[in-house]
N, CA, C and O of each residue as an XYZ file, in Angstrom:
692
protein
N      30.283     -3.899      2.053
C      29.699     -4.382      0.816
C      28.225     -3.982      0.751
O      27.565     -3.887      1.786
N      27.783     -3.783     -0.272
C      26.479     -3.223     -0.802
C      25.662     -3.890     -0.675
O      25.929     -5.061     -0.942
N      24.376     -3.621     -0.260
C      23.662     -5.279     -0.630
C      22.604     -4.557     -2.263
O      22.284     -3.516     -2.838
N      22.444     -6.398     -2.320
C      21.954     -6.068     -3.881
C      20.578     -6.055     -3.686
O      20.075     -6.956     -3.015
N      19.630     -4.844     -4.347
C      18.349     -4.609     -4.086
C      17.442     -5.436     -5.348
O      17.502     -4.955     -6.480
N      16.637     -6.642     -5.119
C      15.885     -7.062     -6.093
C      14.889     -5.999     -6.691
O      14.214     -5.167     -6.086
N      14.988     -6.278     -8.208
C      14.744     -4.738     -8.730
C      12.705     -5.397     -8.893
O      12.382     -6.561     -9.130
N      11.721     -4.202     -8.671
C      10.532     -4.274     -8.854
C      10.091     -5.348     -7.846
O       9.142     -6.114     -8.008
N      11.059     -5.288     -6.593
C      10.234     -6.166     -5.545
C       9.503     -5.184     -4.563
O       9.522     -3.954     -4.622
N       8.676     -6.192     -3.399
C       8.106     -4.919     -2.542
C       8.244     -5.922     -1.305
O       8.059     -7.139     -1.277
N       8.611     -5.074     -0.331
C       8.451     -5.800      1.377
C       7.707     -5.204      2.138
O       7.805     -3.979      2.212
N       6.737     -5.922      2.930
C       6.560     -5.712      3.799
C       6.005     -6.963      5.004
O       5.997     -8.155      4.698
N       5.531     -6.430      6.480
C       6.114     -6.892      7.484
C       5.095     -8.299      7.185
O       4.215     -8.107      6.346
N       5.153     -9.545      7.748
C       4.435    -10.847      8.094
C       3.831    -10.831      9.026
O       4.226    -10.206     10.010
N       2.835    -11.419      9.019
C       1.946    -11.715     10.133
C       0.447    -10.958      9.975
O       0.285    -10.798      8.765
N      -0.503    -10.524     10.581
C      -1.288     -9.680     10.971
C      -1.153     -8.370      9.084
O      -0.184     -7.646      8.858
N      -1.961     -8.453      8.474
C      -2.034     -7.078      7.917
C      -3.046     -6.083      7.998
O      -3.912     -6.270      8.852
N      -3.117     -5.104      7.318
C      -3.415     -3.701      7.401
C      -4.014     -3.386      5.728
O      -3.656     -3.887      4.663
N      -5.094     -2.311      6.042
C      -5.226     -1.596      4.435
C      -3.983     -1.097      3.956
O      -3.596     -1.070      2.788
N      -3.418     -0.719      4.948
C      -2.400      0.478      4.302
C      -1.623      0.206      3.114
O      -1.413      0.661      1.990
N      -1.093     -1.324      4.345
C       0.635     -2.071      3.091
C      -0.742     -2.490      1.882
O      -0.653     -1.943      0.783
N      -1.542     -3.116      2.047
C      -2.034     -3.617      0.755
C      -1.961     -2.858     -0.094
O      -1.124     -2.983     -0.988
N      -2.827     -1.858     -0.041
C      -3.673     -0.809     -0.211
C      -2.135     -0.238     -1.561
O      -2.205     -0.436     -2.774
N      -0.909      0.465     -0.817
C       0.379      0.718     -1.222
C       1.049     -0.296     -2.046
O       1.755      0.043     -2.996
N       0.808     -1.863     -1.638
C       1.087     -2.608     -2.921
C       0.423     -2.665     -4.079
O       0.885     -2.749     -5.217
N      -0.787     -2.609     -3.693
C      -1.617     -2.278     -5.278
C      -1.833     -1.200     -5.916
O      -2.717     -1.048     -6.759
N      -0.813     -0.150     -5.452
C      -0.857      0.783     -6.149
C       0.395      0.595     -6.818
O       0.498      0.724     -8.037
N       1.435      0.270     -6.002
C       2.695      0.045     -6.896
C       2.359     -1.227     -7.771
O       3.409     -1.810     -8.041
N       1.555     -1.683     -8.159
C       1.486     -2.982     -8.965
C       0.674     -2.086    -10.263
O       1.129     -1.869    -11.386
N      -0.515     -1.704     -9.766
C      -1.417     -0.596    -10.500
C      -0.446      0.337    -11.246
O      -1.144      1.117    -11.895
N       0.535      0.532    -11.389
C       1.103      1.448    -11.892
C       2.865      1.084    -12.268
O       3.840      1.822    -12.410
N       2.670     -0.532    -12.342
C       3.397     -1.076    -12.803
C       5.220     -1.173    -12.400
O       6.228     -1.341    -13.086
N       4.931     -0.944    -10.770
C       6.728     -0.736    -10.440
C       6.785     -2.006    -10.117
O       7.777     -2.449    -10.695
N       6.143     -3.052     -9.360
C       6.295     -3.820     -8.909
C       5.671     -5.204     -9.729
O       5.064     -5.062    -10.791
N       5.956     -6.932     -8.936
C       6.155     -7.978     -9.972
C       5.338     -8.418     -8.716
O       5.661     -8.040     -7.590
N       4.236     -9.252     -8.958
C       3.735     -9.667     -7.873
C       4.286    -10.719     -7.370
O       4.192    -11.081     -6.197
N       5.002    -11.359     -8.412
C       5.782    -12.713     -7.296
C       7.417    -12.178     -7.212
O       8.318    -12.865     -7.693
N       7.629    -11.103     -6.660
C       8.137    -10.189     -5.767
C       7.762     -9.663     -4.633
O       8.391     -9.041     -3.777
N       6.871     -9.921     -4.702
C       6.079     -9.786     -2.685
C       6.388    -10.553     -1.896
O       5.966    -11.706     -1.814
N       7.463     -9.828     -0.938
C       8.503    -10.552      0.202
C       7.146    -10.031      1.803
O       6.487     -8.997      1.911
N       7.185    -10.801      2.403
C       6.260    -10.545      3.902
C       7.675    -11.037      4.674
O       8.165    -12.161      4.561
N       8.139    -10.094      5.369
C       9.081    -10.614      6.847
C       9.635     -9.503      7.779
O       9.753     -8.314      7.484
N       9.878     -9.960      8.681
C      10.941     -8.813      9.379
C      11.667     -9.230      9.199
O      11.851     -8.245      8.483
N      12.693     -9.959      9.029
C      14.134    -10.052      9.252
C      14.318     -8.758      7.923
O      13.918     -8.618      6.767
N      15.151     -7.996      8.887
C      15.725     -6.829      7.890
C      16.430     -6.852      6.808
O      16.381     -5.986      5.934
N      17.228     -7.981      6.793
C      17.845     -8.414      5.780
C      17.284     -8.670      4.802
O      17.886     -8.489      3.744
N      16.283     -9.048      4.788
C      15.553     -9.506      3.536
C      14.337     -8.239      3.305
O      13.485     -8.399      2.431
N      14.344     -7.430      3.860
C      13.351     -6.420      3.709
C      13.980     -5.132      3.196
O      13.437     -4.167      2.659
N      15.062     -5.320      3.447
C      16.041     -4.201      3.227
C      17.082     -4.684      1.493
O      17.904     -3.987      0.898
N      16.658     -5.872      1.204
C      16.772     -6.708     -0.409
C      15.527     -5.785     -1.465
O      15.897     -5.641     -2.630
N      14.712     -5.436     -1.256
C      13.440     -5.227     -1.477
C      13.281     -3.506     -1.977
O      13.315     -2.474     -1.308
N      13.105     -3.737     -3.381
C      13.167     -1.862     -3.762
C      12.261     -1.492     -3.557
O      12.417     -0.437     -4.172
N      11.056     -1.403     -3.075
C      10.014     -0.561     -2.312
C       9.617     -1.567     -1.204
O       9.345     -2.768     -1.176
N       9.729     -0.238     -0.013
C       9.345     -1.075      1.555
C       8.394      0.079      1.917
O       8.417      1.309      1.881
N       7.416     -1.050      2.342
C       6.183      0.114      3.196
C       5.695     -0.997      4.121
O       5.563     -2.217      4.015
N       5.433      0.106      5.274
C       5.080     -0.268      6.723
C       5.846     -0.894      7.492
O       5.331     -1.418      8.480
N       7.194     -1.019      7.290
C       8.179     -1.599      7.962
C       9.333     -1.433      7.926
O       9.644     -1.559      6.741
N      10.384     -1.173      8.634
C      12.069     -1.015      8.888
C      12.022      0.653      9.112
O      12.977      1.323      8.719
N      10.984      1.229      9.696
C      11.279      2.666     10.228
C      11.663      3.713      9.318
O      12.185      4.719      9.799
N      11.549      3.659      8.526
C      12.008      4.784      7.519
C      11.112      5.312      6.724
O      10.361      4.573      6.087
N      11.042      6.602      6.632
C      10.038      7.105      5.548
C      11.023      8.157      4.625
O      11.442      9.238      5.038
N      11.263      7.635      3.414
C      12.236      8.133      2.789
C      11.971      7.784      0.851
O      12.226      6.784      0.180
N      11.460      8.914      0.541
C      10.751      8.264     -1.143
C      11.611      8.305     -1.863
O      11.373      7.658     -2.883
N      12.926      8.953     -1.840
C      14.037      8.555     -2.734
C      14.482      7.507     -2.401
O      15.014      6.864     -3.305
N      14.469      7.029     -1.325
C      14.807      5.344     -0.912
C      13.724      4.192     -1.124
O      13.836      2.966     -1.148
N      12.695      5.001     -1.259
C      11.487      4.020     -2.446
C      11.177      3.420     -0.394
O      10.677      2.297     -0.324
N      11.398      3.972      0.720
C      11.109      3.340      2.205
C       9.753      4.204      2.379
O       9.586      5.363      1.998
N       8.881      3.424      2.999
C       7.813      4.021      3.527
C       6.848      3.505      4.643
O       5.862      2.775      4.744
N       7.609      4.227      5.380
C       6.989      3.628      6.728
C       6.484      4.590      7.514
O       6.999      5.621      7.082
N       5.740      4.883      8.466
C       5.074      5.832      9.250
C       5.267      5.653     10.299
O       5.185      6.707     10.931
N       5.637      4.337     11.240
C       5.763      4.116     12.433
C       7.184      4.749     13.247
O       7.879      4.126     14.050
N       7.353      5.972     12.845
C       8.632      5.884     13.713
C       8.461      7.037     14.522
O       7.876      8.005     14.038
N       9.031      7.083     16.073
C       8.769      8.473     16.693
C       8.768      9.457     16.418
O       7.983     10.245     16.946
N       9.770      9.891     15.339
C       9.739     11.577     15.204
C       8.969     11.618     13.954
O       9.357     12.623     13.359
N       7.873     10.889     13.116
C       6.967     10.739     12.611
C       5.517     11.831     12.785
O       4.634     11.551     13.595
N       5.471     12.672     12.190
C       3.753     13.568     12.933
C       2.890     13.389     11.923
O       1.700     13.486     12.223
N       3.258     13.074     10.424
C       1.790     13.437      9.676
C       1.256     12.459      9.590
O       1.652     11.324      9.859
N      -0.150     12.979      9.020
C      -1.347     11.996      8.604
C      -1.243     10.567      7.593
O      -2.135      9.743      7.392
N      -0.242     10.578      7.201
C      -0.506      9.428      6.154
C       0.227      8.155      6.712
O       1.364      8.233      7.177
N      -0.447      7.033      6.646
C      -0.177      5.947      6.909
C       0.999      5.005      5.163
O       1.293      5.770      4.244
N       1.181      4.385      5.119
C       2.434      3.794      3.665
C       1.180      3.819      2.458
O       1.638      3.744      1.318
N       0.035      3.891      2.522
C      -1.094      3.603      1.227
C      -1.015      5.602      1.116
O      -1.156      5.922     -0.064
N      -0.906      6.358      1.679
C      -0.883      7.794      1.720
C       0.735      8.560      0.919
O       0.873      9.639      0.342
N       1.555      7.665      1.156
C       2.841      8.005      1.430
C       3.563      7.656      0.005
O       4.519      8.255     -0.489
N       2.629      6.162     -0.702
C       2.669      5.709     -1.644
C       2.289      6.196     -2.955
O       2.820      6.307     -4.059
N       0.775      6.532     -2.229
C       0.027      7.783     -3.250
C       0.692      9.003     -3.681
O       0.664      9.345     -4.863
N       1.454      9.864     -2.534
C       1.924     11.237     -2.733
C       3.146     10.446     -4.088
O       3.465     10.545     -5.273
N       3.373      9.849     -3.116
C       5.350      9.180     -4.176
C       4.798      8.945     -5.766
O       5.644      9.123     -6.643
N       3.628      8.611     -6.127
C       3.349      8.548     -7.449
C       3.026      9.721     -8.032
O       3.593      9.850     -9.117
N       2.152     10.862     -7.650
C       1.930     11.968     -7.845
C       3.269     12.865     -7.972
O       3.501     13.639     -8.901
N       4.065     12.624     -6.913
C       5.292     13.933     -7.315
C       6.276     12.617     -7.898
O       7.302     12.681     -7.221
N       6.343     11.934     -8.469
C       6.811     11.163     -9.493
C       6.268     11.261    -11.066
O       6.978     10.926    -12.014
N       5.185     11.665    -11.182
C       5.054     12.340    -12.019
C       4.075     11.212    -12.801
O       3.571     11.460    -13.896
N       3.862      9.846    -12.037
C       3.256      9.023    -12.239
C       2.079      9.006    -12.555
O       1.744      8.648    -13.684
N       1.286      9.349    -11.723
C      -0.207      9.693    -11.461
C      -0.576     11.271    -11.911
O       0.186     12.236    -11.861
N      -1.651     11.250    -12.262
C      -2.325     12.720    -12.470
C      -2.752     13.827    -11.128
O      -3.238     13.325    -10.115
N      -2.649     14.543    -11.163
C      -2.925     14.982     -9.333
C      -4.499     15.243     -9.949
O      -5.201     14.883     -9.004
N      -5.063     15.513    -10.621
C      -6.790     15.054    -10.176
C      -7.182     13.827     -9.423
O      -7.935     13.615     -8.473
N      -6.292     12.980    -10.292
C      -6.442     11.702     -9.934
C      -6.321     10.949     -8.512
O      -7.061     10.046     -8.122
N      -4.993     11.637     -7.672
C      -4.517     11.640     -7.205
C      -5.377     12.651     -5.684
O      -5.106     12.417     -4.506
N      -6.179     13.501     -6.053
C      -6.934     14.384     -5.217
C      -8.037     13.457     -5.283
O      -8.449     13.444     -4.123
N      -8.908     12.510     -6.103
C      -9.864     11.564     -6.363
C      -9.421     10.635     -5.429
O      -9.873     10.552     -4.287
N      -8.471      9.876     -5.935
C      -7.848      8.726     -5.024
C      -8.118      8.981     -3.239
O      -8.964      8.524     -2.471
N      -7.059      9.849     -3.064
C      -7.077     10.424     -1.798
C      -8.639     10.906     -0.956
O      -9.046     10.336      0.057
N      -9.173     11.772     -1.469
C     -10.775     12.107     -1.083
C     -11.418     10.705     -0.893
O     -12.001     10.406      0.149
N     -11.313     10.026     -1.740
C     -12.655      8.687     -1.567
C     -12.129      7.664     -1.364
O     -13.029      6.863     -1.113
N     -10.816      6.999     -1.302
C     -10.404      6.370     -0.199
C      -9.117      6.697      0.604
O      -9.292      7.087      1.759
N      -8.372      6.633      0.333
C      -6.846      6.897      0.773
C      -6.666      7.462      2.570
O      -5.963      7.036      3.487
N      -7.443      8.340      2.503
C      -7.852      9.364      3.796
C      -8.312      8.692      4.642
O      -7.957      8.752      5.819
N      -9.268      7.860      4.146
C      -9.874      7.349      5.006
C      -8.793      5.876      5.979
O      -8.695      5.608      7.177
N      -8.213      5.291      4.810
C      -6.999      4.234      5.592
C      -6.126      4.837      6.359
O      -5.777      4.533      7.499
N      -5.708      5.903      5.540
C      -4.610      6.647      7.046
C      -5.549      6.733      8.051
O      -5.506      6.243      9.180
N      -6.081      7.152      7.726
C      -6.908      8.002      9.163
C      -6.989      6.694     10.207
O      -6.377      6.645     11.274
N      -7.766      5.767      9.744
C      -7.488      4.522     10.035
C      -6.204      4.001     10.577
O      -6.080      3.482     11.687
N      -5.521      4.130      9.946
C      -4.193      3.098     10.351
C      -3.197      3.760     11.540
O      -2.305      3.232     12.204
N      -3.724      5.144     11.531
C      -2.934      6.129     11.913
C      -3.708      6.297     13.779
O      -3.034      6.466     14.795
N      -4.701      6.222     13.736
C      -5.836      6.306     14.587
C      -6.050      7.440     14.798
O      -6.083      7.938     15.924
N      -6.252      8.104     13.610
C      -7.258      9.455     13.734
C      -8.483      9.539     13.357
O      -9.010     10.581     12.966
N      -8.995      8.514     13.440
C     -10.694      8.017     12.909
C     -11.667      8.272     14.208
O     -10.891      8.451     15.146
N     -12.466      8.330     14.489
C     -13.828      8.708     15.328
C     -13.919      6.609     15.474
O     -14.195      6.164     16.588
N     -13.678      5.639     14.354
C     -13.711      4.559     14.524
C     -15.261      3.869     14.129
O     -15.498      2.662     14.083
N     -16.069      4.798     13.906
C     -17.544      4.933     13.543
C     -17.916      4.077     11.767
O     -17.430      4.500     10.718
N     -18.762      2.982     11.855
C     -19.261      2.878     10.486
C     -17.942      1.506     10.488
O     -17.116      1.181     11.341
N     -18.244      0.991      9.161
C     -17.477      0.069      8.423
C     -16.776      0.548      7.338
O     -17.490      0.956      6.422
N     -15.226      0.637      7.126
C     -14.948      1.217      6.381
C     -13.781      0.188      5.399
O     -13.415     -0.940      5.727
N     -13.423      0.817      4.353
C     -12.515      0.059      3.557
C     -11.568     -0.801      4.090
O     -11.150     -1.806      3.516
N     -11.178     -0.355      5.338
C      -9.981     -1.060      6.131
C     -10.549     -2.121      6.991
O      -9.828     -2.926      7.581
N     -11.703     -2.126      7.057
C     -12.235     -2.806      7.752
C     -13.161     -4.204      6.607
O     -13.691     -5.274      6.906
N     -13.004     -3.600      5.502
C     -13.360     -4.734      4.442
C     -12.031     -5.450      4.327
O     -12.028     -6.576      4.824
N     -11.072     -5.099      3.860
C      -9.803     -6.042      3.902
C      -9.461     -6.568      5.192
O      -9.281     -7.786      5.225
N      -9.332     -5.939      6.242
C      -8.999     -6.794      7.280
C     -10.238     -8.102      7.874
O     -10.081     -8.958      8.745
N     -11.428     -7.814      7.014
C     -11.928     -9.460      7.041
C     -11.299    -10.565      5.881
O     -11.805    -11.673      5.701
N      -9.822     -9.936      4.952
C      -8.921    -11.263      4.431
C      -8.562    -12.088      4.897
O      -8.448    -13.203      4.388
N      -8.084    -11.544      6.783
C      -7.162    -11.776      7.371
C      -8.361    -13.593      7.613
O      -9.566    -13.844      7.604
N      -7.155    -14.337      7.783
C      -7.594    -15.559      7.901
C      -8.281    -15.732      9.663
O      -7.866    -15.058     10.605
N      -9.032    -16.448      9.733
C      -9.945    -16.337     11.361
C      -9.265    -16.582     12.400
O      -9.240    -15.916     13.435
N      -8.707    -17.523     12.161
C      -7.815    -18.554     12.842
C      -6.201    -17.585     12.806
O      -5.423    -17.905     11.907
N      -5.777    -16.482     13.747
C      -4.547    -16.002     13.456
C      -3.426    -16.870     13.759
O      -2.291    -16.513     13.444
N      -3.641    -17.992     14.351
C      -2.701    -18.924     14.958
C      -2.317    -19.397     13.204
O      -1.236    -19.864     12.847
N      -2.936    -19.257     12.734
C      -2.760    -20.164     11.365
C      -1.235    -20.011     10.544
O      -0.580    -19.100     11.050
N      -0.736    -20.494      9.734
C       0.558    -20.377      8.967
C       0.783    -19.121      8.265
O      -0.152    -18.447      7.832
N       2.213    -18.739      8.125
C       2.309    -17.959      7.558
C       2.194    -17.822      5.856
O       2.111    -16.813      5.157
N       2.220    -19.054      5.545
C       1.538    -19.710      3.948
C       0.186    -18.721      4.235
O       0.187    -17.557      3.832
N      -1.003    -19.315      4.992
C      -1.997    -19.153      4.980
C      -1.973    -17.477      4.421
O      -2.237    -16.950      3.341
N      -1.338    -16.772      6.264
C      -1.607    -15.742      5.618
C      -0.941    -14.493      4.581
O      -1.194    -13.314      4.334
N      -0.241    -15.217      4.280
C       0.414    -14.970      2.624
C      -0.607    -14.978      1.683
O      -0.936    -14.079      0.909
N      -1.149    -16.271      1.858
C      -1.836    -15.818      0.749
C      -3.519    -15.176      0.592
O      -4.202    -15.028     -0.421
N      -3.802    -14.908      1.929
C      -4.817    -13.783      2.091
C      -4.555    -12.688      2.177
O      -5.480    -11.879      2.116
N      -2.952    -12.138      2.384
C      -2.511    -10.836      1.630
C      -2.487    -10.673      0.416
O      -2.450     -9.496      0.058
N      -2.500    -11.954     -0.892
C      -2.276    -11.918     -1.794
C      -3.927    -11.588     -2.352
O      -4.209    -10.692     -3.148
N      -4.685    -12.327     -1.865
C      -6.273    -12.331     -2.202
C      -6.221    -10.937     -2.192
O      -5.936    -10.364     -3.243
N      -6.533    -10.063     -0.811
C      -6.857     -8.366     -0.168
C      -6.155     -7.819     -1.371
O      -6.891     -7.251     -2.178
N      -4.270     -7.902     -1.787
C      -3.918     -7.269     -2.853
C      -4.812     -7.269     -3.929
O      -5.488     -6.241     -3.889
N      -5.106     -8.002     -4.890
C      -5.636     -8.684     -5.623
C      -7.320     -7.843     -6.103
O      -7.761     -7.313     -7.123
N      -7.908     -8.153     -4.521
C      -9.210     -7.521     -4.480
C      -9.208     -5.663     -4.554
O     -10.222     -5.009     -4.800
N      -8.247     -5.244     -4.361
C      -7.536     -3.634     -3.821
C      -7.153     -3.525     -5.299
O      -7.969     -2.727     -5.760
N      -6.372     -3.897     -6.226
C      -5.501     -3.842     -7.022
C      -6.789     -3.682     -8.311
O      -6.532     -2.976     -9.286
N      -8.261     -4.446     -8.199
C      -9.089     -4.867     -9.316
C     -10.316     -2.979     -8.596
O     -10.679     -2.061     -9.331
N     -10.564     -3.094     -7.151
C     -10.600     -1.682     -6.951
C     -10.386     -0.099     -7.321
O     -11.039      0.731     -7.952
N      -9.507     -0.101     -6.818
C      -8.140      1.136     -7.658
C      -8.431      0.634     -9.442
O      -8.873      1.543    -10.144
N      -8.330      0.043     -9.742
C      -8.658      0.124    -11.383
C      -9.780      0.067    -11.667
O     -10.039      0.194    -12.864
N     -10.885     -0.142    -10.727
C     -12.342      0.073    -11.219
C     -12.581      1.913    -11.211
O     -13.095      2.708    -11.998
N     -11.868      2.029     -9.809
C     -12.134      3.607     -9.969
C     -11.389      4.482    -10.435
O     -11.518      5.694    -10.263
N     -10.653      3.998    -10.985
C      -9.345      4.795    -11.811
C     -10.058      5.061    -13.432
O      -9.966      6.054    -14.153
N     -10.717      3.879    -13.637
C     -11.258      3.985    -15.045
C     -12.610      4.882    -15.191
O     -12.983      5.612    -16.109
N     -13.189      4.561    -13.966
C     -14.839      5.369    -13.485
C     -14.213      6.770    -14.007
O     -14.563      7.319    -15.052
N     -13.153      7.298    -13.044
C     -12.433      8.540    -13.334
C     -12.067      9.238    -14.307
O     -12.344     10.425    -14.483
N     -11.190      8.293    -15.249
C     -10.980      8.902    -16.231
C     -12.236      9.112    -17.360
O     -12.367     10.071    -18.120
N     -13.389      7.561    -17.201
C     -14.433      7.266    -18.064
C     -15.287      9.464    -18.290
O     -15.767     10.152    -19.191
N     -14.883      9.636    -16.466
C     -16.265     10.832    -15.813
C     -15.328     12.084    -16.629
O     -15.772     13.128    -17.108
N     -14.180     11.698    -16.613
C     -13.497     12.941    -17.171
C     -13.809     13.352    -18.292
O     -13.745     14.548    -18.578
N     -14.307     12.185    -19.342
C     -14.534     12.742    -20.906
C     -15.826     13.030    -21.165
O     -16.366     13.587    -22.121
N     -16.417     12.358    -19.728
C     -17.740     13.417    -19.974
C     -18.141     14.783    -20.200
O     -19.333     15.063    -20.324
């Protein structure tokens, strides 16, 4: 039996987050695939595998399967799920590839690089602004940090549309 995929949801893993998954949810929100109270956080596969776009979790990197994950051994390139997310909108026909070469150059690169650990690790960088969401106390609930993934989305999501508009604003210049 099939399982039934909740349509315009997004999963990814609980606990501890990352620029990347944010970073990849607010782009799928930014561009309207996803419902924000459709944001599932878990491993149990079952419920992640319910979920029509998955990034950073269940091993698969697969954009016709809307899966995007980077962590798996036979894995080599540079992009972390906020990279992987980006390309999937661009050859979707979603995004503009200026836009999309903008995006990528001034931040995007920089989170993979990050998430991926191909960074020098030098300076304070975007990934390192969201991961002060993360609540202090990691012992804390998974409520808690639910909803300081929701804040980081939120703050990422108002981002990406500040410079999306800068972009297009510079274009008609």
């Amino acid at each position: 039996m099939e399982k039934e995929i909740k349509k315009r949801s997004f999963g990814t893993h609980d606990g501890s987050f990352h620029a990347d998954e944010v970073c990849a949810c607010a782009l799928l929100l930014l561009y309207d695939l996803i419902d924000k109270d459709k944001i599932f956080r878990s491993r149990d596969q079952e419920a992640i595998d319910q979920c029509e776009y998955v990034c950073d979790v269940g091993g698969i990197y697969d954009p016709k399967l809307k899966k995007f994950d980077h962590h798996q051994k036979d894995y080599k390139g540079d992009f972390s799920s906020a990279g992987m997310v980006l390309l999937y909108l661009k050859n979707q026909g979603l995004m503009d590839p200026k836009l999309y070469d903008y995006y990528y150059r001034t931040l995007i690169k920089g989170i993979d690089s990050h998430d991926t650990g191909k960074t020098d690790g030098r300076g304070y960088s975007f990934s390192h602004v969201i991961a002060n969401f993360l609540p202090i106390d990691y012992s804390c609930s998974k409520e808690e940090k639910d909803k300081a993934f929701i804040a980081a989305v939120n703050f990422t999501y108002n981002h990406l549309k500040r410079m999306q508009d800068r972009f297009f604003y510079n274009q008609k210049c």
